[in-house]
mmCIF file of C-alpha atoms in Angstrom:
data_model
loop_
_atom_site.group_PDB
_atom_site.id
_atom_site.type_symbol
_atom_site.label_atom_id
_atom_site.label_comp_id
_atom_site.label_asym_id
_atom_site.label_seq_id
_atom_site.Cartn_x
_atom_site.Cartn_y
_atom_site.Cartn_z
ATOM 1 C CA ASN A 316 8.718 18.312 -10.972
ATOM 2 C CA SER A 317 5.665 19.390 -9.361
ATOM 3 C CA GLY A 318 3.010 18.884 -11.995
ATOM 4 C CA SER A 319 4.622 16.087 -13.900
ATOM 5 C CA GLN A 320 3.172 13.265 -15.046
ATOM 6 C CA VAL A 321 4.681 9.436 -15.839
ATOM 7 C CA ARG A 322 2.393 7.339 -17.576
ATOM 8 C CA GLN A 323 2.835 3.850 -19.036
ATOM 9 C CA CYS A 324 6.157 3.112 -18.083
ATOM 10 C CA ILE A 325 7.670 -0.225 -17.437
ATOM 11 C CA VAL A 326 11.032 -0.141 -15.101
ATOM 12 C CA SER A 327 12.763 -3.482 -13.859
ATOM 13 C CA GLY A 328 16.042 -4.637 -12.383
ATOM 14 C CA ASN A 329 16.983 -1.105 -11.004
ATOM 15 C CA SER A 330 19.908 -0.911 -8.232
ATOM 16 C CA ASP A 331 17.681 1.945 -6.657
ATOM 17 C CA VAL A 332 14.197 2.995 -6.766
ATOM 18 C CA GLY A 333 12.118 2.312 -9.909
ATOM 19 C CA ILE A 334 10.287 5.310 -10.154
ATOM 20 C CA LEU A 335 11.313 8.283 -7.670
ATOM 21 C CA THR A 336 9.460 11.567 -8.047
ATOM 22 C CA SER A 337 9.183 15.060 -6.656
ATOM 23 C CA ASN A 338 5.776 16.256 -5.075
ATOM 24 C CA HIS A 339 2.218 16.833 -7.009
ATOM 25 C CA VAL A 340 3.124 14.152 -9.538
ATOM 26 C CA GLU A 341 0.589 11.805 -11.168
ATOM 27 C CA VAL A 342 2.031 8.228 -11.568
ATOM 28 C CA ASP A 343 -0.301 5.796 -14.125
ATOM 29 C CA ASP A 344 -0.474 2.636 -15.448
ATOM 30 C CA CYS A 345 3.237 1.741 -14.632
ATOM 31 C CA VAL A 346 5.000 -1.672 -13.746
ATOM 32 C CA SER A 347 7.693 -1.297 -11.458
ATOM 33 C CA GLY A 348 9.765 -4.767 -10.356
ATOM 34 C CA SER A 349 12.879 -6.413 -9.202
ATOM 35 C CA ASN A 350 14.307 -3.091 -8.281
ATOM 36 C CA GLY A 351 17.001 -2.638 -5.598
ATOM 37 C CA SER A 352 15.031 -0.236 -3.182
ATOM 38 C CA HIS A 353 11.373 0.645 -3.810
ATOM 39 C CA GLY A 354 9.100 0.278 -7.112
ATOM 40 C CA VAL A 355 7.740 3.492 -6.836
ATOM 41 C CA GLN A 356 8.610 6.598 -4.459
ATOM 42 C CA CYS A 357 5.931 9.741 -4.891
ATOM 43 C CA GLY A 358 6.437 13.275 -2.836
ATOM 44 C CA THR A 359 3.732 14.340 -1.089
ATOM 45 C CA GLY A 360 0.220 15.266 -2.639
ATOM 46 C CA SER A 361 1.156 12.591 -5.605
ATOM 47 C CA ASN A 362 -1.174 10.497 -6.992
ATOM 48 C CA VAL A 363 -0.506 6.510 -7.894
ATOM 49 C CA ARG A 364 -2.870 4.224 -10.235
ATOM 50 C CA ARG A 365 -3.375 1.534 -11.911
ATOM 51 C CA CYS A 366 0.051 0.952 -11.090
ATOM 52 C CA LEU A 367 1.639 -2.879 -10.605
ATOM 53 C CA THR A 368 4.966 -3.216 -8.230
ATOM 54 C CA THR A 369 6.386 -6.409 -7.549
ATOM 55 C CA GLY A 370 9.306 -8.155 -6.247
ATOM 56 C CA ASN A 371 11.404 -4.852 -5.002
ATOM 57 C CA ALA A 372 13.710 -4.890 -2.017
ATOM 58 C CA ALA A 373 11.680 -2.340 -0.448
ATOM 59 C CA ALA A 374 8.068 -1.311 -0.457
ATOM 60 C CA GLY A 375 6.051 -1.555 -3.965
ATOM 61 C CA ILE A 376 4.617 1.913 -3.317
ATOM 62 C CA THR A 377 5.678 4.437 -0.595
ATOM 63 C CA GLY A 378 5.418 8.026 0.125
ATOM 64 C CA GLY A 379 8.375 9.977 1.107
ATOM 65 C CA GLY A 380 6.443 13.353 2.246
ATOM 66 C CA LEU A 381 3.675 13.638 5.043
ATOM 67 C CA ASP A 382 0.542 13.757 3.603
ATOM 68 C CA GLY A 383 -1.514 13.913 0.771
ATOM 69 C CA PHE A 384 -1.040 11.017 -0.871
ATOM 70 C CA ASN A 385 -4.058 9.130 -3.412
ATOM 71 C CA ILE A 386 -3.382 5.346 -4.360
ATOM 72 C CA GLN A 387 -5.934 3.858 -6.516
ATOM 73 C CA ASP A 388 -6.595 0.698 -8.304
ATOM 74 C CA CYS A 389 -3.093 -0.508 -7.422
ATOM 75 C CA ASN A 390 -1.587 -4.147 -7.085
ATOM 76 C CA SER A 391 1.799 -4.834 -5.052
ATOM 77 C CA GLU A 392 2.920 -7.918 -4.353
ATOM 78 C CA LEU A 393 6.118 -9.887 -3.377
ATOM 79 C CA ASN A 394 7.734 -6.832 -1.951
ATOM 80 C CA VAL A 395 9.266 -6.169 1.601
ATOM 81 C CA ALA A 396 6.153 -3.992 1.910
ATOM 82 C CA GLY A 397 3.217 -3.456 -0.211
ATOM 83 C CA ILE A 398 1.779 0.102 0.124
ATOM 84 C CA ALA A 399 3.777 1.855 2.834
ATOM 85 C CA ILE A 400 3.199 5.461 3.351
ATOM 86 C CA ILE A 401 4.085 7.510 6.559
ATOM 87 C CA GLY A 402 1.391 10.345 6.544
ATOM 88 C CA GLN A 403 -1.634 10.346 5.708
ATOM 89 C CA ALA A 404 -3.201 9.182 2.610
ATOM 90 C CA ILE A 405 -6.492 7.510 0.735
ATOM 91 C CA VAL A 406 -5.825 3.762 -0.734
ATOM 92 C CA LYS A 407 -8.872 2.560 -2.711
ATOM 93 C CA ASN A 408 -9.375 -0.234 -4.528
ATOM 94 C CA SER A 409 -6.015 -1.673 -4.206
ATOM 95 C CA PHE A 410 -4.444 -5.358 -3.738
ATOM 96 C CA ALA A 411 -1.480 -6.212 -1.408
ATOM 97 C CA ARG A 412 -0.113 -9.993 -1.720
ATOM 98 C CA SER A 413 2.585 -11.969 -0.344
ATOM 99 C CA ASN A 414 4.876 -8.774 1.150
ATOM 100 C CA SER A 415 7.417 -10.129 3.886
ATOM 101 C CA ALA A 416 6.855 -7.223 6.204
ATOM 102 C CA SER A 417 3.663 -5.149 6.170
ATOM 103 C CA GLY A 418 0.824 -5.440 3.516
ATOM 104 C CA ILE A 419 -0.747 -1.647 3.422
ATOM 105 C CA SER A 420 0.391 0.715 6.204
ATOM 106 C CA VAL A 421 -0.568 4.344 5.879
ATOM 107 C CA GLY A 422 -0.215 7.371 8.763
ATOM 108 C CA GLN A 423 -2.688 9.419 11.055
ATOM 109 C CA GLY A 424 -6.159 10.463 9.482
ATOM 110 C CA SER A 425 -6.095 8.074 6.642
ATOM 111 C CA SER A 426 -8.622 5.782 4.384
ATOM 112 C CA VAL A 427 -8.365 2.617 2.909
ATOM 113 C CA ILE A 428 -11.399 1.599 1.683
ATOM 114 C CA GLY A 429 -12.051 -1.695 -0.696
ATOM 115 C CA CYS A 430 -8.939 -3.486 -0.623
ATOM 116 C CA THR A 431 -7.639 -6.866 -0.084
ATOM 117 C CA ALA A 432 -4.335 -7.780 1.564
ATOM 118 C CA SER A 433 -3.571 -11.016 1.905
ATOM 119 C CA ASP A 434 -0.478 -13.818 2.880
ATOM 120 C CA THR A 435 1.964 -10.754 4.424
ATOM 121 C CA GLY A 436 4.827 -12.158 6.646
ATOM 122 C CA THR A 437 7.101 -14.821 6.187
ATOM 123 C CA ALA A 438 8.715 -17.179 8.730
ATOM 124 C CA ALA A 439 11.437 -14.219 9.483
ATOM 125 C CA THR A 440 8.313 -11.527 9.930
ATOM 126 C CA PRO A 441 5.560 -13.492 11.657
ATOM 127 C CA GLY A 442 3.710 -10.432 13.200
ATOM 128 C CA ALA A 443 3.754 -8.434 9.972
ATOM 129 C CA HIS A 444 -0.026 -6.755 9.811
ATOM 130 C CA CYS A 445 -2.103 -6.816 6.765
ATOM 131 C CA ILE A 446 -3.591 -3.600 6.905
ATOM 132 C CA ALA A 447 -1.958 -0.875 9.701
ATOM 133 C CA VAL A 448 -3.514 2.461 9.685
ATOM 134 C CA GLY A 449 -2.610 5.382 12.443
ATOM 135 C CA ASN A 450 -5.115 7.093 14.728
ATOM 136 C CA GLY A 451 -7.962 8.744 13.690
ATOM 137 C CA SER A 452 -8.223 6.744 10.102
ATOM 138 C CA THR A 453 -10.616 4.335 8.558
ATOM 139 C CA VAL A 454 -10.549 0.908 7.051
ATOM 140 C CA ARG A 455 -14.029 0.025 5.299
ATOM 141 C CA ASP A 456 -15.132 -2.489 3.076
ATOM 142 C CA CYS A 457 -11.617 -4.293 3.119
ATOM 143 C CA THR A 458 -10.863 -7.855 3.366
ATOM 144 C CA THR A 459 -7.827 -9.212 5.159
ATOM 145 C CA ARG A 460 -6.681 -13.006 4.847
ATOM 146 C CA ASN A 461 -4.057 -15.406 5.786
ATOM 147 C CA ASN A 462 -1.499 -12.838 7.108
ATOM 148 C CA GLY A 463 1.260 -13.580 9.862
ATOM 149 C CA GLY A 464 0.168 -10.939 12.213
ATOM 150 C CA ASP A 465 -3.074 -8.546 12.580
ATOM 151 C CA GLY A 466 -5.421 -8.882 9.929
ATOM 152 C CA ILE A 467 -6.222 -4.831 10.671
ATOM 153 C CA ASN A 468 -4.034 -3.090 13.030
ATOM 154 C CA ALA A 469 -5.803 0.386 14.149
ATOM 155 C CA GLY A 470 -4.720 2.861 16.127
ATOM 156 C CA ALA A 471 -6.675 5.441 18.456
ATOM 157 C CA GLY A 472 -9.869 6.945 17.120
ATOM 158 C CA CYS A 473 -10.294 4.686 13.883
ATOM 159 C CA THR A 474 -13.267 3.857 12.156
ATOM 160 C CA VAL A 475 -13.010 0.360 10.984
ATOM 161 C CA ALA A 476 -16.574 -0.905 9.412
ATOM 162 C CA ASN A 477 -17.683 -3.802 6.741
ATOM 163 C CA ASN A 478 -14.665 -5.645 6.580
ATOM 164 C CA THR A 479 -13.901 -9.166 6.251
ATOM 165 C CA CYS A 480 -10.820 -10.889 8.204
ATOM 166 C CA ARG A 481 -10.069 -14.201 8.438
ATOM 167 C CA ASP A 482 -7.181 -16.567 8.743
ATOM 168 C CA ASN A 483 -4.993 -14.389 10.302
ATOM 169 C CA ARG A 484 -2.250 -15.584 12.788
ATOM 170 C CA ASN A 485 -2.756 -12.755 15.353
ATOM 171 C CA ASP A 486 -6.125 -10.944 15.899
ATOM 172 C CA ASN A 487 -8.244 -10.397 12.657
ATOM 173 C CA ILE A 488 -9.118 -7.143 13.971
ATOM 174 C CA GLU A 489 -7.296 -5.222 16.333
ATOM 175 C CA VAL A 490 -7.951 -1.357 17.501
#
């Protein structure tokens, strides 16, 4: 429920979502892996901090609402998608590695700062982008490497600054 906290939990092997919350919930210091759907799925206005998601059948961390997500210091690897938010989000100091469809993907007006995303894509998803942001977003101080698609794919009116992108199959940065 709104205002709730999920802290220091380990969830694994569920047939659906590992951790599923409503709006305005804090999820801190959790591990969610090998679930049949998403690792962590939160509603609008939620905070996810210092979590590890690995081996989930959908996104490691995702949002079920429109806007206002805050994701910090998370590690998402070996999922279908690493961090995937449809709406506006702030993603800081997080790591997405070896996810098959996307590394970090956020909606319009978002910020991705100080993140590393690498090894995104498989033979079945060769165009997978490492960091993808919607219109009017900012990508700053990030590193992308060795991805099947673009290192950074940014919509119209975005600011992309002080990033290191190399060895990506398509463009290192596409705006």
